[in-house]
């Protein structure tokens, strides 16, 4: 079943603008991760934020986590055409000695030159 | 290996035939995962391996689907008597441990088309 739900489903912006994607989830988590997928193939891990963290940065990426609202956002600053991809949030709810990631349906980002 | 390798990258098969999809994880990664992604959809969890055992097979959609992992390394996902609804990209991922703290490394997937 889907745990994370991304919003919006699709986003179209110009190069240089910022892109914000949101993710909501239903149950408590250990951590939340964001992945990028180009051309419907393999996913690339971007960033992980733990449940006791509120904000994390990595290069042009900024992730926030609000566990009270069960939501996260991914901000890409100064976007480039190469950022065009689908972005997925994934949540880890494991509590039984191992854990697996549950992925949302993704946000498709188009960055135009 | 340097990354997660999946083969074949594309597979077209006739309805009713059996197919085998292969995943070669990063050397030393004990955890291996199979996911399925239908067109325009998110990833659907299929099965998780820790070493050669599968503590979580809860995502396998029917008994036509099976998977094994040998030597704590290569995994094979087998779909018997394929149906058109099995058409999807099958993604394999591996991680150092059975916990997600380091994220997953994905292969490029196998695009399965059942005609």
PDB file of C-alpha atoms in Angstrom:
ATOM      1  CA  UNK A   1       0.000   0.000   0.000  1.00  0.00           C
ATOM      2  CA  UNK A   2       1.142   3.570  -0.594  1.00  0.00           C
ATOM      3  CA  UNK A   3       2.531   5.354   2.430  1.00  0.00           C
ATOM      4  CA  UNK A   4       4.001   8.533   0.994  1.00  0.00           C
ATOM      5  CA  UNK A   5       1.949  10.662  -1.348  1.00  0.00           C
ATOM      6  CA  UNK A   6       3.737  13.379  -3.285  1.00  0.00           C
ATOM      7  CA  UNK A   7       2.227  16.671  -4.264  1.00  0.00           C
ATOM      8  CA  UNK A   8       2.022  18.031  -6.910  1.00  0.00           C
ATOM      9  CA  UNK A   9       1.906  15.142  -9.372  1.00  0.00           C
ATOM     10  CA  UNK A  10       3.637  17.296 -11.959  1.00  0.00           C
ATOM     11  CA  UNK A  11       5.543  20.571 -11.805  1.00  0.00           C
ATOM     12  CA  UNK A  12       6.841  22.699 -14.658  1.00  0.00           C
ATOM     13  CA  UNK A  13       9.268  25.573 -14.027  1.00  0.00           C
ATOM     14  CA  UNK A  14      11.968  27.629 -15.758  1.00  0.00           C
ATOM     15  CA  UNK A  15      15.672  27.208 -15.206  1.00  0.00           C
ATOM     16  CA  UNK A  16      16.865  29.214 -12.233  1.00  0.00           C
ATOM     17  CA  UNK A  17      13.558  28.972 -10.361  1.00  0.00           C
ATOM     18  CA  UNK A  18      13.111  26.944  -7.190  1.00  0.00           C
ATOM     19  CA  UNK A  19      11.093  23.721  -7.165  1.00  0.00           C
ATOM     20  CA  UNK A  20       9.208  22.528  -4.097  1.00  0.00           C
ATOM     21  CA  UNK A  21       7.700  19.079  -3.783  1.00  0.00           C
ATOM     22  CA  UNK A  22       5.729  17.797  -0.825  1.00  0.00           C
ATOM     23  CA  UNK A  23       5.218  14.363   0.647  1.00  0.00           C
ATOM     24  CA  UNK A  24       2.624  13.258   3.181  1.00  0.00           C
ATOM     25  CA  UNK A  25       2.558   9.941   4.971  1.00  0.00           C
ATOM     26  CA  UNK A  26       0.221   8.119   7.312  1.00  0.00           C
ATOM     27  CA  UNK A  27       2.095   6.256  10.058  1.00  0.00           C
ATOM     28  CA  UNK A  28       5.111   6.997  12.217  1.00  0.00           C
ATOM     29  CA  UNK A  29       8.475   6.601  10.555  1.00  0.00           C
ATOM     30  CA  UNK A  30      12.127   5.993  11.364  1.00  0.00           C
ATOM     31  CA  UNK A  31      13.347   8.080   8.461  1.00  0.00           C
ATOM     32  CA  UNK A  32      12.194   9.573   5.181  1.00  0.00           C
ATOM     33  CA  UNK A  33      14.229   9.558   1.983  1.00  0.00           C
ATOM     34  CA  UNK A  34      14.004  11.267  -1.394  1.00  0.00           C
ATOM     35  CA  UNK A  35      14.996   9.612  -4.663  1.00  0.00           C
ATOM     36  CA  UNK A  36      15.246  10.813  -8.257  1.00  0.00           C
ATOM     37  CA  UNK A  37      14.354   8.751 -11.307  1.00  0.00           C
ATOM     38  CA  UNK A  38      15.350   9.633 -14.844  1.00  0.00           C
ATOM     39  CA  UNK A  39      13.514   8.155 -17.820  1.00  0.00           C
ATOM     40  CA  UNK A  40      11.594   5.550 -15.824  1.00  0.00           C
ATOM     41  CA  UNK A  41      14.669   3.553 -14.884  1.00  0.00           C
ATOM     42  CA  UNK A  42      16.758   3.152 -11.733  1.00  0.00           C
ATOM     43  CA  UNK A  43      16.284   5.471  -8.792  1.00  0.00           C
ATOM     44  CA  UNK A  44      19.103   7.495  -7.280  1.00  0.00           C
ATOM     45  CA  UNK A  45      19.198   8.217  -3.557  1.00  0.00           C
ATOM     46  CA  UNK A  46      19.284  11.973  -2.895  1.00  0.00           C
ATOM     47  CA  UNK A  47      18.930  12.582   0.821  1.00  0.00           C
ATOM     48  CA  UNK A  48      17.750  10.961   4.050  1.00  0.00           C
ATOM     49  CA  UNK A  49      16.224  12.731   7.029  1.00  0.00           C
ATOM     50  CA  UNK A  50      15.714  10.968  10.344  1.00  0.00           C
ATOM     51  CA  UNK A  51      12.569  11.265  12.404  1.00  0.00           C
ATOM     52  CA  UNK A  52      14.364  13.386  15.047  1.00  0.00           C
ATOM     53  CA  UNK A  53      15.650  15.866  12.438  1.00  0.00           C
ATOM     54  CA  UNK A  54      13.708  18.841  11.132  1.00  0.00           C
ATOM     55  CA  UNK A  55      15.834  20.082   8.258  1.00  0.00           C
ATOM     56  CA  UNK A  56      18.733  18.832   6.152  1.00  0.00           C
ATOM     57  CA  UNK A  57      20.746  20.283   3.305  1.00  0.00           C
ATOM     58  CA  UNK A  58      22.787  18.731   0.536  1.00  0.00           C
ATOM     59  CA  UNK A  59      24.090  21.053  -2.162  1.00  0.00           C
ATOM     60  CA  UNK A  60      21.047  22.649  -3.828  1.00  0.00           C
ATOM     61  CA  UNK A  61      18.669  20.349  -1.978  1.00  0.00           C
ATOM     62  CA  UNK A  62      16.851  21.224   1.218  1.00  0.00           C
ATOM     63  CA  UNK A  63      14.577  18.747   2.957  1.00  0.00           C
ATOM     64  CA  UNK A  64      12.270  19.483   5.855  1.00  0.00           C
ATOM     65  CA  UNK A  65      10.332  17.062   8.011  1.00  0.00           C
ATOM     66  CA  UNK A  66       7.341  17.826  10.199  1.00  0.00           C
ATOM     67  CA  UNK A  67       6.441  14.678  12.111  1.00  0.00           C
ATOM     68  CA  UNK A  68       3.448  16.344  13.781  1.00  0.00           C
ATOM     69  CA  UNK A  69       1.911  16.913  10.355  1.00  0.00           C
ATOM     70  CA  UNK A  70       3.402  13.720   8.894  1.00  0.00           C
ATOM     71  CA  UNK A  71       4.815  15.653   5.969  1.00  0.00           C
ATOM     72  CA  UNK A  72       8.084  16.466   4.265  1.00  0.00           C
ATOM     73  CA  UNK A  73       9.150  18.852   1.553  1.00  0.00           C
ATOM     74  CA  UNK A  74      12.002  18.785  -0.932  1.00  0.00           C
ATOM     75  CA  UNK A  75      13.257  22.120  -2.224  1.00  0.00           C
ATOM     76  CA  UNK A  76      15.592  22.285  -5.215  1.00  0.00           C
ATOM     77  CA  UNK A  77      17.095  25.746  -5.519  1.00  0.00           C
ATOM     78  CA  UNK A  78      18.286  27.376  -8.743  1.00  0.00           C
ATOM     79  CA  UNK A  79      16.961  24.523 -10.846  1.00  0.00           C
ATOM     80  CA  UNK A  80      18.665  23.335 -14.022  1.00  0.00           C
ATOM     81  CA  UNK A  81      17.370  21.488 -17.073  1.00  0.00           C
ATOM     82  CA  UNK A  82      19.309  18.457 -15.803  1.00  0.00           C
ATOM     83  CA  UNK A  83      17.041  18.360 -12.730  1.00  0.00           C
ATOM     84  CA  UNK A  84      14.191  17.218 -14.991  1.00  0.00           C
ATOM     85  CA  UNK A  85      13.149  13.861 -13.514  1.00  0.00           C
ATOM     86  CA  UNK A  86      10.595  12.201 -11.283  1.00  0.00           C
ATOM     87  CA  UNK A  87      11.115  12.597  -7.544  1.00  0.00           C
ATOM     88  CA  UNK A  88       9.889  10.066  -5.008  1.00  0.00           C
ATOM     89  CA  UNK A  89       9.682  10.143  -1.262  1.00  0.00           C
ATOM     90  CA  UNK A  90      10.114   6.873   0.612  1.00  0.00           C
ATOM     91  CA  UNK A  91       9.389   6.115   4.232  1.00  0.00           C
ATOM     92  CA  UNK A  92      10.892   3.586   6.609  1.00  0.00           C
ATOM     93  CA  UNK A  93       8.358   2.326   9.128  1.00  0.00           C
ATOM     94  CA  UNK A  94      10.264  -0.770  10.200  1.00  0.00           C
ATOM     95  CA  UNK A  95      10.006  -1.961  13.776  1.00  0.00           C
ATOM     96  CA  UNK A  96      10.640  -5.683  13.571  1.00  0.00           C
ATOM     97  CA  UNK A  97      14.389  -6.037  13.289  1.00  0.00           C
ATOM     98  CA  UNK A  98      14.538  -4.940   9.682  1.00  0.00           C
ATOM     99  CA  UNK A  99      12.867  -2.328   7.571  1.00  0.00           C
ATOM    100  CA  UNK A 100      11.863  -1.733   4.009  1.00  0.00           C
ATOM    101  CA  UNK A 101      11.049   1.460   2.161  1.00  0.00           C
ATOM    102  CA  UNK A 102       7.548   2.339   0.992  1.00  0.00           C
ATOM    103  CA  UNK A 103       7.498   4.692  -1.988  1.00  0.00           C
ATOM    104  CA  UNK A 104       4.948   7.249  -3.136  1.00  0.00           C
ATOM    105  CA  UNK A 105       3.822   7.792  -6.729  1.00  0.00           C
ATOM    106  CA  UNK A 106       6.242  10.630  -7.347  1.00  0.00           C
ATOM    107  CA  UNK A 107       6.309  14.181  -8.650  1.00  0.00           C
ATOM    108  CA  UNK A 108       7.339  14.687 -12.266  1.00  0.00           C
ATOM    109  CA  UNK A 109       9.499  17.819 -12.528  1.00  0.00           C
ATOM    110  CA  UNK A 110      10.128  19.527 -15.869  1.00  0.00           C
ATOM    111  CA  UNK A 111      12.715  22.305 -15.931  1.00  0.00           C
ATOM    112  CA  UNK A 112      12.710  24.296 -19.161  1.00  0.00           C
ATOM    113  CA  UNK A 113      15.782  26.194 -20.392  1.00  0.00           C
TER     114      UNK A 113
ATOM    115  CA  UNK B   1      30.547  -4.917  -8.571  1.00  0.00           C
ATOM    116  CA  UNK B   2      30.500  -1.161  -8.817  1.00  0.00           C
ATOM    117  CA  UNK B   3      26.726  -0.947  -8.949  1.00  0.00           C
ATOM    118  CA  UNK B   4      23.590  -3.063  -9.008  1.00  0.00           C
ATOM    119  CA  UNK B   5      23.334  -4.899 -12.286  1.00  0.00           C
ATOM    120  CA  UNK B   6      20.077  -6.210 -13.729  1.00  0.00           C
ATOM    121  CA  UNK B   7      19.519  -8.369 -16.769  1.00  0.00           C
ATOM    122  CA  UNK B   8      17.998  -8.394 -19.238  1.00  0.00           C
ATOM    123  CA  UNK B   9      17.321  -4.668 -19.551  1.00  0.00           C
ATOM    124  CA  UNK B  10      14.309  -5.392 -21.732  1.00  0.00           C
ATOM    125  CA  UNK B  11      12.230  -8.534 -22.127  1.00  0.00           C
ATOM    126  CA  UNK B  12       9.273  -9.135 -24.414  1.00  0.00           C
ATOM    127  CA  UNK B  13       7.451 -12.380 -23.778  1.00  0.00           C
ATOM    128  CA  UNK B  14       4.264 -14.047 -24.867  1.00  0.00           C
ATOM    129  CA  UNK B  15       1.406 -14.417 -22.438  1.00  0.00           C
ATOM    130  CA  UNK B  16       1.650 -17.735 -20.612  1.00  0.00           C
ATOM    131  CA  UNK B  17       5.432 -18.056 -20.845  1.00  0.00           C
ATOM    132  CA  UNK B  18       7.760 -18.063 -17.842  1.00  0.00           C
ATOM    133  CA  UNK B  19      10.427 -15.381 -17.396  1.00  0.00           C
ATOM    134  CA  UNK B  20      13.475 -15.023 -15.176  1.00  0.00           C
ATOM    135  CA  UNK B  21      14.881 -11.667 -14.155  1.00  0.00           C
ATOM    136  CA  UNK B  22      18.330 -11.422 -12.648  1.00  0.00           C
ATOM    137  CA  UNK B  23      19.860  -9.027 -10.135  1.00  0.00           C
ATOM    138  CA  UNK B  24      23.512  -8.802  -9.157  1.00  0.00           C
ATOM    139  CA  UNK B  25      23.824  -6.527  -6.098  1.00  0.00           C
ATOM    140  CA  UNK B  26      26.778  -4.515  -4.893  1.00  0.00           C
ATOM    141  CA  UNK B  27      29.404  -6.814  -3.450  1.00  0.00           C
ATOM    142  CA  UNK B  28      29.057  -7.055   0.327  1.00  0.00           C
ATOM    143  CA  UNK B  29      25.497  -5.735   0.472  1.00  0.00           C
ATOM    144  CA  UNK B  30      23.554  -8.197   2.583  1.00  0.00           C
ATOM    145  CA  UNK B  31      20.095  -6.811   1.857  1.00  0.00           C
ATOM    146  CA  UNK B  32      18.395  -7.095  -1.525  1.00  0.00           C
ATOM    147  CA  UNK B  33      14.964  -5.835  -2.574  1.00  0.00           C
ATOM    148  CA  UNK B  34      12.697  -6.299  -5.570  1.00  0.00           C
ATOM    149  CA  UNK B  35      10.163  -3.651  -6.544  1.00  0.00           C
ATOM    150  CA  UNK B  36       7.783  -3.329  -9.467  1.00  0.00           C
ATOM    151  CA  UNK B  37       6.819  -0.090 -11.174  1.00  0.00           C
ATOM    152  CA  UNK B  38       3.878   0.030 -13.540  1.00  0.00           C
ATOM    153  CA  UNK B  39       3.604   2.845 -16.083  1.00  0.00           C
ATOM    154  CA  UNK B  40       3.351   6.213 -14.351  1.00  0.00           C
ATOM    155  CA  UNK B  41       3.048   4.642 -10.919  1.00  0.00           C
ATOM    156  CA  UNK B  42       5.129   4.476  -7.792  1.00  0.00           C
ATOM    157  CA  UNK B  43       7.181   1.510  -6.698  1.00  0.00           C
ATOM    158  CA  UNK B  44       5.398  -1.554  -5.408  1.00  0.00           C
ATOM    159  CA  UNK B  45       7.421  -3.648  -2.937  1.00  0.00           C
ATOM    160  CA  UNK B  46       7.701  -7.317  -3.857  1.00  0.00           C
ATOM    161  CA  UNK B  47      10.254  -9.074  -1.641  1.00  0.00           C
ATOM    162  CA  UNK B  48      13.204  -8.466   0.684  1.00  0.00           C
ATOM    163  CA  UNK B  49      16.213 -10.755   1.128  1.00  0.00           C
ATOM    164  CA  UNK B  50      18.667 -10.703   4.026  1.00  0.00           C
ATOM    165  CA  UNK B  51      21.477 -12.982   2.953  1.00  0.00           C
ATOM    166  CA  UNK B  52      19.808 -15.948   1.296  1.00  0.00           C
ATOM    167  CA  UNK B  53      16.602 -15.859   3.308  1.00  0.00           C
ATOM    168  CA  UNK B  54      13.509 -13.775   2.607  1.00  0.00           C
ATOM    169  CA  UNK B  55      12.035 -12.390   5.848  1.00  0.00           C
ATOM    170  CA  UNK B  56       9.445 -10.418   3.903  1.00  0.00           C
ATOM    171  CA  UNK B  57       7.682 -11.831   0.845  1.00  0.00           C
ATOM    172  CA  UNK B  58       4.490  -9.941   1.553  1.00  0.00           C
ATOM    173  CA  UNK B  59       4.525  -8.010  -1.714  1.00  0.00           C
ATOM    174  CA  UNK B  60       4.571 -10.932  -4.134  1.00  0.00           C
ATOM    175  CA  UNK B  61       1.242 -10.480  -5.942  1.00  0.00           C
ATOM    176  CA  UNK B  62       0.447 -14.146  -6.587  1.00  0.00           C
ATOM    177  CA  UNK B  63       1.923 -17.623  -6.412  1.00  0.00           C
ATOM    178  CA  UNK B  64       3.084 -17.171  -9.998  1.00  0.00           C
ATOM    179  CA  UNK B  65       5.847 -14.975  -8.590  1.00  0.00           C
ATOM    180  CA  UNK B  66       8.852 -16.437  -6.789  1.00  0.00           C
ATOM    181  CA  UNK B  67      12.367 -15.322  -6.010  1.00  0.00           C
ATOM    182  CA  UNK B  68      15.545 -16.788  -4.699  1.00  0.00           C
ATOM    183  CA  UNK B  69      18.971 -15.587  -3.746  1.00  0.00           C
ATOM    184  CA  UNK B  70      22.042 -17.771  -3.705  1.00  0.00           C
ATOM    185  CA  UNK B  71      25.427 -17.297  -2.065  1.00  0.00           C
ATOM    186  CA  UNK B  72      24.166 -14.100  -0.484  1.00  0.00           C
ATOM    187  CA  UNK B  73      24.636 -12.458  -3.848  1.00  0.00           C
ATOM    188  CA  UNK B  74      22.726 -12.911  -7.120  1.00  0.00           C
ATOM    189  CA  UNK B  75      18.942 -13.009  -7.004  1.00  0.00           C
ATOM    190  CA  UNK B  76      16.478 -14.294  -9.570  1.00  0.00           C
ATOM    191  CA  UNK B  77      12.830 -13.244  -9.785  1.00  0.00           C
ATOM    192  CA  UNK B  78      10.722 -15.766 -11.686  1.00  0.00           C
ATOM    193  CA  UNK B  79       7.276 -15.092 -13.060  1.00  0.00           C
ATOM    194  CA  UNK B  80       5.401 -18.160 -14.262  1.00  0.00           C
ATOM    195  CA  UNK B  81       2.582 -18.141 -16.790  1.00  0.00           C
ATOM    196  CA  UNK B  82       2.975 -14.411 -17.429  1.00  0.00           C
ATOM    197  CA  UNK B  83      -0.096 -12.230 -17.816  1.00  0.00           C
ATOM    198  CA  UNK B  84      -0.441  -8.849 -19.497  1.00  0.00           C
ATOM    199  CA  UNK B  85      -0.849  -7.164 -16.113  1.00  0.00           C
ATOM    200  CA  UNK B  86       2.665  -8.337 -15.253  1.00  0.00           C
ATOM    201  CA  UNK B  87       4.034  -5.789 -17.757  1.00  0.00           C
ATOM    202  CA  UNK B  88       6.104  -3.311 -15.745  1.00  0.00           C
ATOM    203  CA  UNK B  89       9.645  -2.282 -14.902  1.00  0.00           C
ATOM    204  CA  UNK B  90      11.110  -4.605 -12.284  1.00  0.00           C
ATOM    205  CA  UNK B  91      13.662  -2.852 -10.112  1.00  0.00           C
ATOM    206  CA  UNK B  92      16.220  -4.428  -7.824  1.00  0.00           C
ATOM    207  CA  UNK B  93      18.019  -2.579  -5.040  1.00  0.00           C
ATOM    208  CA  UNK B  94      20.604  -3.483  -2.458  1.00  0.00           C
ATOM    209  CA  UNK B  95      21.839  -1.968   0.788  1.00  0.00           C
ATOM    210  CA  UNK B  96      24.605  -2.668   3.258  1.00  0.00           C
ATOM    211  CA  UNK B  97      22.306  -3.869   5.985  1.00  0.00           C
ATOM    212  CA  UNK B  98      18.650  -4.721   6.524  1.00  0.00           C
ATOM    213  CA  UNK B  99      18.069  -1.220   7.788  1.00  0.00           C
ATOM    214  CA  UNK B 100      17.531   1.740   5.533  1.00  0.00           C
ATOM    215  CA  UNK B 101      19.962   4.146   7.185  1.00  0.00           C
ATOM    216  CA  UNK B 102      22.210   4.280   4.131  1.00  0.00           C
ATOM    217  CA  UNK B 103      19.523   4.304   1.499  1.00  0.00           C
ATOM    218  CA  UNK B 104      19.148   1.877  -1.347  1.00  0.00           C
ATOM    219  CA  UNK B 105      21.224   1.542  -4.502  1.00  0.00           C
ATOM    220  CA  UNK B 106      19.012   0.649  -7.442  1.00  0.00           C
ATOM    221  CA  UNK B 107      19.765  -1.139 -10.661  1.00  0.00           C
ATOM    222  CA  UNK B 108      18.496   0.195 -13.993  1.00  0.00           C
ATOM    223  CA  UNK B 109      15.625  -2.246 -14.037  1.00  0.00           C
ATOM    224  CA  UNK B 110      14.182  -4.810 -16.418  1.00  0.00           C
ATOM    225  CA  UNK B 111      11.316  -3.599 -18.586  1.00  0.00           C
ATOM    226  CA  UNK B 112       8.993  -6.565 -19.029  1.00  0.00           C
ATOM    227  CA  UNK B 113       6.370  -6.493 -21.760  1.00  0.00           C
ATOM    228  CA  UNK B 114       3.885  -9.327 -21.984  1.00  0.00           C
ATOM    229  CA  UNK B 115       2.153  -9.540 -25.381  1.00  0.00           C
TER     230      UNK B 115
END
